[in-house]
XYZ file of C-alpha atoms in Angstrom:
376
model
C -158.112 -128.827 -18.883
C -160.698 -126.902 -16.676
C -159.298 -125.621 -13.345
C -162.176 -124.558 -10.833
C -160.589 -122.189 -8.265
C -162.541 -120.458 -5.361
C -163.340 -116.968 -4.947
C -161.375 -114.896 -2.518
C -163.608 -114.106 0.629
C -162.880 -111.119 3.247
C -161.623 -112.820 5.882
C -158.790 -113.155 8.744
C -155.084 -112.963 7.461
C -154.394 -116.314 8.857
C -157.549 -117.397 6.273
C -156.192 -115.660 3.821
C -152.722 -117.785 4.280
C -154.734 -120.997 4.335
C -156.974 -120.152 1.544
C -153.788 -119.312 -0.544
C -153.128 -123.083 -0.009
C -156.880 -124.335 -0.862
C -157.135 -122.094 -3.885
C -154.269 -124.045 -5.836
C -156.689 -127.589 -5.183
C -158.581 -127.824 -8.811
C -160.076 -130.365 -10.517
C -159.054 -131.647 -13.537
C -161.732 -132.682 -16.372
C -160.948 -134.587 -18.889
C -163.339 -135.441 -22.239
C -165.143 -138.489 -22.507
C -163.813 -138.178 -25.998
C -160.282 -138.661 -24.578
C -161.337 -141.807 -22.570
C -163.812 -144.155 -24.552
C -166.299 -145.902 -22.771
C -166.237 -143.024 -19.721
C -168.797 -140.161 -19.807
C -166.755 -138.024 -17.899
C -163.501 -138.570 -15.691
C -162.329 -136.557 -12.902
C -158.770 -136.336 -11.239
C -158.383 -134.596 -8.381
C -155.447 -132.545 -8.804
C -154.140 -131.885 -4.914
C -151.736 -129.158 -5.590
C -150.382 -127.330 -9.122
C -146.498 -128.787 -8.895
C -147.941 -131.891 -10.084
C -150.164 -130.531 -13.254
C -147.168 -128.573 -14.169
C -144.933 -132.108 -13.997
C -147.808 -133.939 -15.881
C -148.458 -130.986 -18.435
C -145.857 -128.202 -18.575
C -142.176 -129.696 -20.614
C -139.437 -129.050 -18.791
C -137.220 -126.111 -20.145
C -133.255 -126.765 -19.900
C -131.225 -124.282 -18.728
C -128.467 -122.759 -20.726
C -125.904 -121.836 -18.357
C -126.065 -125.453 -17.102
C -124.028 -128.746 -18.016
C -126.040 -131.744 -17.463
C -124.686 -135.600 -17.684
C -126.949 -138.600 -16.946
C -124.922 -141.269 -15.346
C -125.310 -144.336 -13.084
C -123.786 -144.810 -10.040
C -123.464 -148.547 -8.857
C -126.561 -149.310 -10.861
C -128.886 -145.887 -9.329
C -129.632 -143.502 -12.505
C -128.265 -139.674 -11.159
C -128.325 -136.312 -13.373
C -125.314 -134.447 -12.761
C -125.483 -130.798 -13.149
C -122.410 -127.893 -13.378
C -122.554 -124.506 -14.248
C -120.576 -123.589 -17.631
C -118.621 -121.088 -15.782
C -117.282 -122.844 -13.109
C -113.693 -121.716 -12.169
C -111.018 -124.241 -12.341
C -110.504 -126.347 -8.859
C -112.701 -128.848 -6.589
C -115.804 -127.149 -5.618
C -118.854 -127.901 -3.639
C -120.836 -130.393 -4.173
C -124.391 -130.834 -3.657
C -126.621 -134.280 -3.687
C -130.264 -134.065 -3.795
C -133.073 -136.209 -2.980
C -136.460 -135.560 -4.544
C -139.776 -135.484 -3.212
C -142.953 -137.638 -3.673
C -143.971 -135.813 -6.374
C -140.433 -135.585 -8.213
C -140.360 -131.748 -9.141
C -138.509 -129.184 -8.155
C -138.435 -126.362 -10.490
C -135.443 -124.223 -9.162
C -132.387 -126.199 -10.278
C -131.404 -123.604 -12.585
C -131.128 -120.942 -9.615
C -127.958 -123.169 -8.092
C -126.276 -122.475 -11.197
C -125.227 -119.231 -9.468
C -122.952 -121.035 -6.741
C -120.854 -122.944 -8.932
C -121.610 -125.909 -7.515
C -121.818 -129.336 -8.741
C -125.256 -130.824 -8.304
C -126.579 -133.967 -8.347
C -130.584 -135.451 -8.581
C -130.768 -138.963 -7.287
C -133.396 -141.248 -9.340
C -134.046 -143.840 -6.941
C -136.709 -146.963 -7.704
C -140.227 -145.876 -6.069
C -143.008 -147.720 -4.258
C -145.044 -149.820 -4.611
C -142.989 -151.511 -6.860
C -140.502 -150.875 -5.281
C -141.295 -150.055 -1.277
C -139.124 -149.170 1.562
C -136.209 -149.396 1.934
C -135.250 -149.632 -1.816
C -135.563 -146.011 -2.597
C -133.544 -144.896 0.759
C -130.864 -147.809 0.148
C -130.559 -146.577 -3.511
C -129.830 -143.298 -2.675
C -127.723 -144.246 0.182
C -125.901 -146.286 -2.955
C -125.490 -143.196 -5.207
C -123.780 -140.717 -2.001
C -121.193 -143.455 -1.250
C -120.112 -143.441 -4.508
C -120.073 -139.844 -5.106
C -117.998 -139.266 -1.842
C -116.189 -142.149 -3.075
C -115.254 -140.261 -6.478
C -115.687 -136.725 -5.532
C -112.332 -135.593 -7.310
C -113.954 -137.548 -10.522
C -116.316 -135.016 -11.030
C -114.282 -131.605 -9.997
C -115.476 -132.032 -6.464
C -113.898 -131.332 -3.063
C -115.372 -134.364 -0.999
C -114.678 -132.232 2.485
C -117.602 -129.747 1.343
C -120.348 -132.071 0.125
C -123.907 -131.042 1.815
C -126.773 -133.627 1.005
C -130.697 -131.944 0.787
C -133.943 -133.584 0.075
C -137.652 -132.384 -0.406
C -140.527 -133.825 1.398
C -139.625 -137.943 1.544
C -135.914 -136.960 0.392
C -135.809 -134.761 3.480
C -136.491 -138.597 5.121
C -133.762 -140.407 2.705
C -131.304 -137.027 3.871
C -131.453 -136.874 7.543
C -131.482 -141.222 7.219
C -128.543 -141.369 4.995
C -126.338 -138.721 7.046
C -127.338 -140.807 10.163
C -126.092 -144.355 8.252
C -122.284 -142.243 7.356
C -121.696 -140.699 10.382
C -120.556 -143.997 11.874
C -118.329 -144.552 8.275
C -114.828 -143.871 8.850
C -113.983 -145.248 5.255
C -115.901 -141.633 4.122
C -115.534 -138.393 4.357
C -117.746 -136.567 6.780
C -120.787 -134.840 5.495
C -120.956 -130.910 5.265
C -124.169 -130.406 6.011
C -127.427 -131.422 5.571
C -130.790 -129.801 4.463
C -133.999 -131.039 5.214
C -136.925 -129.219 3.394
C -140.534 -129.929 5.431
C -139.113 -133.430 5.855
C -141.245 -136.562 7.592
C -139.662 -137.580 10.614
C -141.889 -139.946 12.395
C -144.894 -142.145 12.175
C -145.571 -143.029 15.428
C -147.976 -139.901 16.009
C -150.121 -138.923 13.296
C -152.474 -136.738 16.292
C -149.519 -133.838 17.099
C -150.537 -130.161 16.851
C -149.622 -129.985 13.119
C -151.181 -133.036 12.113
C -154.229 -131.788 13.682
C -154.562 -128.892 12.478
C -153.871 -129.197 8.827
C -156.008 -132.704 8.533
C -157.936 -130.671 5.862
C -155.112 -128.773 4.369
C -153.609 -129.821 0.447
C -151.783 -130.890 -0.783
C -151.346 -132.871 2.534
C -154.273 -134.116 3.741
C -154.064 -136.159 6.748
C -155.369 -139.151 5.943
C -154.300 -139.368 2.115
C -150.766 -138.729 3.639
C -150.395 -141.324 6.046
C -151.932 -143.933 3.183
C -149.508 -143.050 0.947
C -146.507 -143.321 3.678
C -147.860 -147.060 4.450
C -148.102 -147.698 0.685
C -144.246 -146.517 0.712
C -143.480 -148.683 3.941
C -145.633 -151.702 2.942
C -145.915 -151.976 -1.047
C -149.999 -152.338 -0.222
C -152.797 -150.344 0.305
C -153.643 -151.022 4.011
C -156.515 -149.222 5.856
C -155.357 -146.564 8.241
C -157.830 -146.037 10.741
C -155.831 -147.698 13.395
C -152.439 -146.433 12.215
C -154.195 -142.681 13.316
C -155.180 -143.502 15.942
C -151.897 -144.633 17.082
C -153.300 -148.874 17.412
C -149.990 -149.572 15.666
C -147.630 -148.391 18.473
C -146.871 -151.332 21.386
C -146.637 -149.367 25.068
C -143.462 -150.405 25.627
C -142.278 -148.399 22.298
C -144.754 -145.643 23.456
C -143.387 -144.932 26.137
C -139.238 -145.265 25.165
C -140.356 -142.294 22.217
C -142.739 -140.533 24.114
C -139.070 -138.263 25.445
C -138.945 -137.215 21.579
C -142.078 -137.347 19.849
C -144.588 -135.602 22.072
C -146.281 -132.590 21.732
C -144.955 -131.207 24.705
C -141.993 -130.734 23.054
C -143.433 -128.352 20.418
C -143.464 -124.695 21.564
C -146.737 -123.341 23.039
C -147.131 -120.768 19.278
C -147.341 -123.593 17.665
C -150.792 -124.975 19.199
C -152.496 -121.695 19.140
C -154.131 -122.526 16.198
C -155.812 -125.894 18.146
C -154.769 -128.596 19.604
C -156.519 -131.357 21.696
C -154.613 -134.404 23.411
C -155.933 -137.565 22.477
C -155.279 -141.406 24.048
C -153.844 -143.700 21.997
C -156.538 -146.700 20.334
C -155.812 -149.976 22.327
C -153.000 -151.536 20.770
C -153.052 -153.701 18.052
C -150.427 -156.480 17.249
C -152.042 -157.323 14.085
C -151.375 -153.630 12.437
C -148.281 -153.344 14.598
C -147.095 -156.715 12.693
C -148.045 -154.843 8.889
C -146.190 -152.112 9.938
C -143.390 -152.832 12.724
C -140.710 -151.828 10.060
C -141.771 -148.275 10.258
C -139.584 -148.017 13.632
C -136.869 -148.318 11.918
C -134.253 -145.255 11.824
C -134.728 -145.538 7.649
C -138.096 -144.934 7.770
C -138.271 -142.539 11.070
C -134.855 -140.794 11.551
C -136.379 -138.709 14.330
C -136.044 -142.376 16.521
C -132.417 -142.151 16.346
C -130.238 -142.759 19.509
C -128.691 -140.095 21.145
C -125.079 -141.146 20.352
C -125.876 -140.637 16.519
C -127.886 -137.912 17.134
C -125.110 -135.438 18.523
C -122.586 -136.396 15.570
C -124.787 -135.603 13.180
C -123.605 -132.242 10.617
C -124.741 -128.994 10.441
C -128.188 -128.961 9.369
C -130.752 -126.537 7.993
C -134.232 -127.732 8.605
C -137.364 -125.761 6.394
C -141.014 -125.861 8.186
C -144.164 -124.578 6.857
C -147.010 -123.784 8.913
C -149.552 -125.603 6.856
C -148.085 -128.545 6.907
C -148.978 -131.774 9.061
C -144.835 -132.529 8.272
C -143.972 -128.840 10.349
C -144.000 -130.431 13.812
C -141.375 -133.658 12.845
C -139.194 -131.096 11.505
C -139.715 -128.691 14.616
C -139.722 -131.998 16.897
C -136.062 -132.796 15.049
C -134.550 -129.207 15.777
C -134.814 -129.620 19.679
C -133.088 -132.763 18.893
C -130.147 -131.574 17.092
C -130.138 -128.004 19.255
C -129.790 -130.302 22.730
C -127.399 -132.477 21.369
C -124.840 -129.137 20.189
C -125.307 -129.494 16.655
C -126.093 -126.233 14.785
C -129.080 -125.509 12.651
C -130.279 -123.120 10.803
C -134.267 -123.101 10.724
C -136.448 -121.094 8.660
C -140.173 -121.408 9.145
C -142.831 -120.012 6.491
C -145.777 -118.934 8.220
C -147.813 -118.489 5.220
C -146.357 -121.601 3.350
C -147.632 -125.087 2.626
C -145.924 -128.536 1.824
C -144.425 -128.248 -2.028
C -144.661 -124.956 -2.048
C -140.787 -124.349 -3.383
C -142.096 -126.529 -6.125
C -143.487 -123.008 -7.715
C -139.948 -121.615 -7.865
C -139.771 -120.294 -11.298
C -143.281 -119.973 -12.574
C -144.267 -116.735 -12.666
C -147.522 -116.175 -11.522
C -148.212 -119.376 -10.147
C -145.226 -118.560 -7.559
C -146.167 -118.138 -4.130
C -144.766 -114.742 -2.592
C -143.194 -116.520 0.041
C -141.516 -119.462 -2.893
C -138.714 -117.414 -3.418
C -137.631 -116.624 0.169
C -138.170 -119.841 0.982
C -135.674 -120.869 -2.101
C -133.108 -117.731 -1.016
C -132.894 -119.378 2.338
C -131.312 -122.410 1.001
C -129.070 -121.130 -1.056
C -127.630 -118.561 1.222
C -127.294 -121.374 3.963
C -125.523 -123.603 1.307
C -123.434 -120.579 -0.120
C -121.968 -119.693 3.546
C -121.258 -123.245 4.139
C-alpha cells in the first residue's frame, strides 16, 4: 500500500485545521499482480478509519469481557469491564457509524459500565428503515432485560456515531411515547445527520470539498441508504425533492437563520430552491419521515425528549443538523451538553487509540463523552 500525502504549506491557522483534514485523503494502489487482467487499480481511500478497518486486526482488550449475543434476531456484542463491582450499573447502547469503527471501546472500560454495539443489517441490501428498526429491536429488549445483564434499566443512555447518531436521536424519539419502558437516560449524538431537506445550509456549503464528507458523495450515499438504488442527486441538492407546502411547514426548523451568525463567517450564500419535482419527490418522499430525519419531529416529542449531549465538528457538512437540533432541544427545556471541535472533521474519534495517526483534538473529543456519560 502506497499512501500519497501532501506537503504542509505556510498558511492561515484555519488552513492549517482544514489541511489536517485533506492530508489524511490518500490513495490506495494496489498491484496489477494482485488483480489479474487490471494494469493498475486505484481506490480512493476518503479518510484513514477505514484503511485501518480494512487493514489493521483489531486488538482485544484485556480488562474487557465480551459476549456476542442476539437480541430478537439483531446480532449485539456485549462488553463489561472485569472489575466491575457487584450491583446494577449503567448501561450503555451504541449505534455505529457508516463506516463501522470506532476504536475507543476499550477507554469505557474505566466507567464500569456495561456496553453494548448494535450490528444492525445495512443498505442496500438492506435500506431504510431496516437498520433503524433493528436497532430499535435490540434497545427494547435490552431495557426489557436490563437486570439480565447486571444492569440498572433507570440509567441506560443510548449514543451513536455519524448515521447511529440518526438511529439514536430516532429511537429515543419512538420510546418516549412507551410507557411499557423505562425512560431513557440520556442520549448522545456524535456529528449526527439530522435532515435532508437542505443539503445548501452554511455547513454543507462550506465543506462541499472537505473528506471524508464530501457533499455530493454524502448525500448519494444517504439516498442509497433511503432508497436501496443509486439515484442521481442533482435535484435532491438543489432542494427539487422538497414540495412547498413541506418547505414551508420546516422552513421554522431547518433554516439557516437559525444557525448563529460564527458559524457563516467562513461563507455562506442563500440559494432558491430548484422548481419542484414530483418525480424525485416520489423516489424519495420517505426521507420525511421522523426515522430518517429526526430533526422533523413535532414539538410535543421534541420537549420529552432526555438529556442529550450533541458533538459538532466544524468541518463537517453534518455540524449545522446537529447545531440546528440543539436550538431545538434548548427551546423546548431539555438540557444538552454540546461540545464543538473547531479543528475537527467527521470520523475523527475514529483515531482514538492510534498513536500517531490520532488527531490532537481525538482525545478531547473522546474525554467529552465520557465525562458527560460518567456524571450522568
Amino acid at each position: 500500500l502506497n499512501f500519497h500525502f501532501l506537503e504542509l504549506l505556510e498558511c492561515s491557522a484555519a488552513g492549517k485545521s482544514l489541511f489536517r483534514v485533506q492530508q489524511y485523503s490518500a490513495i490506495m494502489t494496489v498491484p496489477a499482480t494482485l488483480i489479474p487482467g487490471l494494469h493498475l487499480f486505484h481506490v480512493l481511500i476518503e479518510s484513514l478509519p477505514l484503511a485501518m478497518c480494512m487493514y489493521i486486526p483489531v486488538m482485544k482488550d484485556p480488562k474487557l469481557i465480551t459476549k456476542d449475543l442476539v437480541f430478537d434476531g439483531v446480532p449485539v456484542r456485549v462488553y463489561w469491564p472485569k472489575t466491575s463491582p457487584a450491583g446494577n450499573r449503567k448501561g450503555i447502547i451504541f449505534l455505529h457509524g457508516g463506516a463501522g469503527v470506532f476504536g475507543s471501546i476499550r477507554k469505557f472500560c474505566e466507567m464500569c459500565l456495561k456496553w453494548l454495539t448494535v450490528q444492525f443489517r445495512l443498505a442496500p441490501e438492506h435500506p431504510y428503515p431496516v437498520p433503524v428498526l433493528d436497532s430499535l429491536t435490540a434497545v427494547i429488549h435490552f431495557m426489557k432485560n436490563a437486570k439480565e445483564y447486571g444492569v440498572d434499566a433507570s440509567r441506560i443512555a443510548i449514543a451513536g456515531e455519524s448515521i447511529g447518531g440518526t438511529f439514536t436521536a430516532a429511537i429515543c424519539q419512538e420510546l418516549v411515547t412507551r410507557e411499557d419502558l423505562p425512560r431513557v437516560r440520556a442520549q448522545v449524538l456524535i456529528y449526527p445527520f439530522l435532515q435532508g431537506m437542505d443539503f445548501n445550509l452554511p455547513s454543507y456549503q462550506q465543506n462541499h470539498s472537505v473528506p471524508p464528507m464530501f457533499r455530493k458523495r454524502t448525500v448519494k450515499v444517504g439516498l442509497t441508504y433511503l432508497t436501496g438504488k443509486t439515484m442521481n442527486v442533482d435535484g435532491v441538492l438543489k432542494g427539487a425533492h422538497v414540495p412547498p407546502d413541506l418547505r414551508e411547514k420546516y422552513q421554522k426548523w431547518i433554516s439557516a437563520d437559525n444557525i448563529p451568525e460564527e458559524f457563516k463567517a467562513r461563507g455562506y450564500v442563500p440559494l432558491e430552491p430548484a422548481p419542484f419535482s414530483e418525480e424525485l419527490y416520489e423516489q424519495v418522499k420517505r426521507g420525511t419521515e421522523t426515522m430518517f430525519a429526526p430533526l422533523l419531529a413535532e414539538d410535543d416529542i421534541i420537549r420529552q425528549l432526555p438529556e442529550t449531549f450533541i458533538l459538532t465538528c466544524e468541518y463537517d457538512g453534518f455540524r449545522d443538523d446537529g447545531l440546528l437540533y440543539k436550538k431545538r432541544l434548548e427551546d423546548h427545556g431539555v438540557p444538552v451538553t454540546w461540545y464543538h471541535v473547531q479543528d475537527g472533521f467527521h470520523g475523527i474519534m475514529a483515531f482514538a487509540g492510534w498513536g500517531p495517526l490520532e488527531f490532537p483534538s481525538t482525545p478531547k473529543c473522546l474525554q467529552s463523552v465520557i465525562q458527560f456519560l460518567k456524571d450522568l
